[in-house]
Amino acid sequence: MVSEGGPERPAAVTHPDLAALVSVQLRSGDGPIPAALERGEPVDSADLLREERWPAYRAMALDSGVRSSVTIPFRRSGLTVTLSLYSFRPGALEDAPRGPAGTLGDLAVTCLVRDRSYRAALTELDQLGAALRTRPVVDQACGIVMHVLGCDADAAFGVLRRVSQATQRKLSDVASAVVDKRGRGLERELVSLSN
């Protein structure tokens, strides 16, 4: 299961009965997964037949034939991945956090963090590309405002920004309108906005 602190927690299971075990824990807020998320360390039950914690989870697990379980949390960069293992035999999962399951969990959280960083970089790249595409129009509009108002570039940009905010339109759309009109008919409006 993947958790980023919000209410949504996507989970993947290898058997349909295990999905119910995850669901009962998330609904009730009680079980190995919530405990592992809270503590930040592995939570296990060597024998669910003798376990007294988590009554709803325990009943459903025993009904599914599960006798032992361990949930291992892996945290990196605000992301928590929990890996839960189940066994039909008691005491079968004692070394799981230090074995291949630990390595698998480390790999999973590392890959998810890298994927999140990669997607954030792509989003930023798209935003920078959009800004670069609109920059010439904004520069032209600033030049027109500078000519009409007889001001410097910073003041002209400030006027365009105020128009954008006041009209709740994108700066690039305001700049395009100024360029399309070539400043004609905007003199009074621009002068009033420059004050």
Short mmCIF file of C-alpha atoms in Angstrom, two decimals:
data_model
loop_
_atom_site.label_atom_id
_atom_site.label_comp_id
_atom_site.label_asym_id
_atom_site.label_seq_id
_atom_site.Cartn_x
_atom_site.Cartn_y
_atom_site.Cartn_z
CA MET A 1 0.00 0.00 0.00
CA VAL A 2 1.19 3.52 -0.81
CA SER A 3 0.48 6.45 1.49
CA GLU A 4 1.36 10.13 1.05
CA GLY A 5 -0.47 11.34 4.14
CA GLY A 6 -3.80 11.88 2.39
CA PRO A 7 -7.00 9.84 2.53
CA GLU A 8 -6.26 7.98 -0.71
CA ARG A 9 -4.12 4.86 -0.25
CA PRO A 10 -3.75 2.70 -3.35
CA ALA A 11 -3.04 -0.95 -2.60
CA ALA A 12 -2.19 -4.00 -4.67
CA VAL A 13 -2.71 -7.58 -3.52
CA THR A 14 -1.69 -10.98 -4.88
CA HIS A 15 -4.89 -12.80 -3.85
CA PRO A 16 -8.53 -11.61 -3.69
CA ASP A 17 -8.91 -12.64 0.00
CA LEU A 18 -6.03 -10.33 0.91
CA ALA A 19 -7.88 -7.29 -0.45
CA ALA A 20 -10.51 -7.74 2.26
CA LEU A 21 -7.78 -7.87 4.92
CA VAL A 22 -6.42 -4.52 3.73
CA SER A 23 -9.91 -2.99 3.47
CA VAL A 24 -10.96 -3.96 7.00
CA GLN A 25 -7.84 -2.32 8.41
CA LEU A 26 -8.31 0.91 6.47
CA ARG A 27 -12.03 1.12 7.35
CA SER A 28 -11.54 0.44 11.05
CA GLY A 29 -8.17 2.21 11.41
CA ASP A 30 -7.07 -0.82 13.42
CA GLY A 31 -4.61 -3.53 12.38
CA PRO A 32 -1.01 -4.08 11.40
CA ILE A 33 -1.05 -1.56 8.53
CA PRO A 34 -2.31 1.41 10.60
CA ALA A 35 0.03 0.38 13.44
CA ALA A 36 3.04 0.22 11.09
CA LEU A 37 2.15 3.60 9.58
CA GLU A 38 1.88 5.13 13.05
CA ARG A 39 5.06 3.58 14.49
CA GLY A 40 7.23 3.62 11.39
CA GLU A 41 8.55 0.14 12.13
CA PRO A 42 7.53 -3.44 11.27
CA VAL A 43 4.44 -4.79 13.03
CA ASP A 44 3.92 -8.51 13.19
CA SER A 45 1.72 -11.16 14.66
CA ALA A 46 3.46 -14.51 14.98
CA ASP A 47 0.18 -16.36 15.61
CA LEU A 48 -3.17 -14.71 14.94
CA LEU A 49 -4.92 -17.54 16.79
CA ARG A 50 -3.33 -16.28 20.02
CA GLU A 51 -3.43 -12.57 19.07
CA GLU A 52 -5.63 -10.23 21.14
CA ARG A 53 -5.11 -7.00 19.12
CA TRP A 54 -7.17 -5.95 16.10
CA PRO A 55 -10.37 -8.04 16.52
CA ALA A 56 -11.94 -7.28 13.11
CA TYR A 57 -8.70 -7.88 11.20
CA ARG A 58 -7.90 -10.98 13.26
CA ALA A 59 -11.34 -12.55 12.63
CA MET A 60 -11.16 -11.93 8.89
CA ALA A 61 -7.56 -13.20 8.65
CA LEU A 62 -8.35 -16.40 10.53
CA ASP A 63 -11.47 -16.90 8.40
CA SER A 64 -9.18 -16.67 5.32
CA GLY A 65 -6.77 -19.21 6.80
CA VAL A 66 -4.05 -16.67 7.62
CA ARG A 67 -2.19 -17.56 10.84
CA SER A 68 0.63 -14.99 10.86
CA SER A 69 1.39 -11.64 9.28
CA VAL A 70 3.96 -8.87 9.19
CA THR A 71 3.63 -5.33 7.82
CA ILE A 72 6.84 -3.49 6.99
CA PRO A 73 6.79 0.29 6.37
CA PHE A 74 9.31 2.01 4.08
CA ARG A 75 9.50 5.82 4.24
CA ARG A 76 11.25 8.21 1.87
CA SER A 77 10.60 11.83 0.87
CA GLY A 78 7.10 12.04 2.36
CA LEU A 79 6.03 8.73 0.82
CA THR A 80 5.31 5.59 2.82
CA VAL A 81 5.00 2.15 1.26
CA THR A 82 3.83 -0.70 3.43
CA LEU A 83 4.50 -4.29 2.45
CA SER A 84 2.31 -6.86 4.21
CA LEU A 85 3.12 -10.55 4.14
CA TYR A 86 0.76 -13.32 5.24
CA SER A 87 1.34 -16.97 6.04
CA PHE A 88 -0.88 -19.98 6.66
CA ARG A 89 1.60 -21.13 9.33
CA PRO A 90 2.31 -19.46 12.66
CA GLY A 91 5.77 -17.94 13.17
CA ALA A 92 6.73 -18.21 9.51
CA LEU A 93 7.49 -14.50 8.96
CA GLU A 94 9.87 -13.64 11.83
CA ASP A 95 12.85 -12.74 9.61
CA ALA A 96 10.84 -11.19 6.76
CA PRO A 97 11.82 -7.53 7.44
CA ARG A 98 15.52 -8.39 7.06
CA GLY A 99 15.22 -10.71 4.08
CA PRO A 100 14.15 -10.37 0.45
CA ALA A 101 10.90 -8.65 1.50
CA GLY A 102 12.92 -5.79 3.01
CA THR A 103 14.94 -5.46 -0.17
CA LEU A 104 11.75 -5.52 -2.29
CA GLY A 105 10.14 -2.80 -0.15
CA ASP A 106 13.25 -0.59 -0.34
CA LEU A 107 13.29 -0.99 -4.11
CA ALA A 108 9.56 -0.23 -4.42
CA VAL A 109 9.68 2.99 -2.39
CA THR A 110 12.86 4.14 -4.16
CA CYS A 111 11.23 3.60 -7.57
CA LEU A 112 8.04 5.39 -6.54
CA VAL A 113 9.97 8.39 -5.20
CA ARG A 114 12.02 8.57 -8.41
CA ASP A 115 8.87 8.34 -10.51
CA ARG A 116 7.26 11.14 -8.49
CA SER A 117 10.39 13.31 -8.94
CA TYR A 118 10.48 12.56 -12.66
CA ARG A 119 6.82 13.53 -13.09
CA ALA A 120 7.37 16.76 -11.14
CA ALA A 121 10.33 17.58 -13.38
CA LEU A 122 8.21 16.97 -16.50
CA THR A 123 5.48 19.27 -15.16
CA GLU A 124 8.02 21.99 -14.43
CA LEU A 125 9.53 21.57 -17.89
CA ASP A 126 6.07 21.97 -19.48
CA GLN A 127 5.46 25.14 -17.43
CA LEU A 128 8.85 26.59 -18.39
CA GLY A 129 8.18 25.77 -22.05
CA ALA A 130 4.83 27.55 -21.90
CA ALA A 131 6.47 30.56 -20.27
CA LEU A 132 9.14 30.67 -22.97
CA ARG A 133 6.54 30.48 -25.74
CA THR A 134 4.56 33.40 -24.30
CA ARG A 135 7.57 35.54 -23.39
CA PRO A 136 7.88 37.33 -26.78
CA VAL A 137 4.24 38.48 -26.65
CA VAL A 138 4.66 39.72 -23.06
CA ASP A 139 7.82 41.60 -24.10
CA GLN A 140 5.99 43.20 -27.04
CA ALA A 141 3.09 44.23 -24.80
CA CYS A 142 5.55 45.72 -22.28
CA GLY A 143 7.11 47.73 -25.11
CA ILE A 144 3.69 49.08 -26.13
CA VAL A 145 2.80 49.98 -22.53
CA MET A 146 6.22 51.64 -22.10
CA HIS A 147 5.56 53.75 -25.22
CA VAL A 148 1.99 54.69 -24.22
CA LEU A 149 2.84 55.52 -20.59
CA GLY A 150 6.42 56.68 -21.05
CA CYS A 151 7.56 54.34 -18.25
CA ASP A 152 10.30 51.75 -17.80
CA ALA A 153 10.02 47.98 -18.37
CA ASP A 154 9.38 47.10 -14.71
CA ALA A 155 6.49 49.55 -14.45
CA ALA A 156 5.02 48.31 -17.76
CA PHE A 157 5.19 44.70 -16.58
CA GLY A 158 3.53 45.76 -13.29
CA VAL A 159 0.65 47.33 -15.22
CA LEU A 160 0.15 44.15 -17.27
CA ARG A 161 0.27 42.05 -14.10
CA ARG A 162 -2.36 44.25 -12.38
CA VAL A 163 -4.66 43.99 -15.43
CA SER A 164 -4.18 40.21 -15.37
CA GLN A 165 -5.06 39.98 -11.68
CA ALA A 166 -7.96 42.43 -11.86
CA THR A 167 -9.56 40.62 -14.80
CA GLN A 168 -8.55 37.12 -13.67
CA ARG A 169 -6.98 36.40 -17.05
CA LYS A 170 -3.60 34.91 -17.79
CA LEU A 171 -0.81 37.44 -18.23
CA SER A 172 -0.12 36.04 -21.70
CA ASP A 173 -3.78 36.60 -22.71
CA VAL A 174 -3.67 40.21 -21.49
CA ALA A 175 -0.39 40.74 -23.37
CA SER A 176 -1.87 39.24 -26.55
CA ALA A 177 -4.84 41.62 -26.33
CA VAL A 178 -2.52 44.63 -25.93
CA VAL A 179 -0.40 43.50 -28.90
CA ASP A 180 -3.48 42.80 -31.06
CA LYS A 181 -4.79 46.33 -30.43
CA ARG A 182 -1.26 47.74 -30.73
CA GLY A 183 -2.09 49.87 -27.71
CA ARG A 184 -4.81 51.78 -29.56
CA GLY A 185 -7.77 52.72 -27.41
CA LEU A 186 -5.96 51.58 -24.27
CA GLU A 187 -4.31 54.84 -23.36
CA ARG A 188 -6.79 55.98 -20.69
CA GLU A 189 -7.14 52.50 -19.22
CA LEU A 190 -3.37 52.02 -19.04
CA VAL A 191 -2.85 55.44 -17.49
CA SER A 192 -5.46 54.71 -14.81
CA LEU A 193 -3.82 51.36 -14.04
CA SER A 194 -0.35 52.86 -13.82
CA ASN A 195 -1.32 55.01 -10.80
#
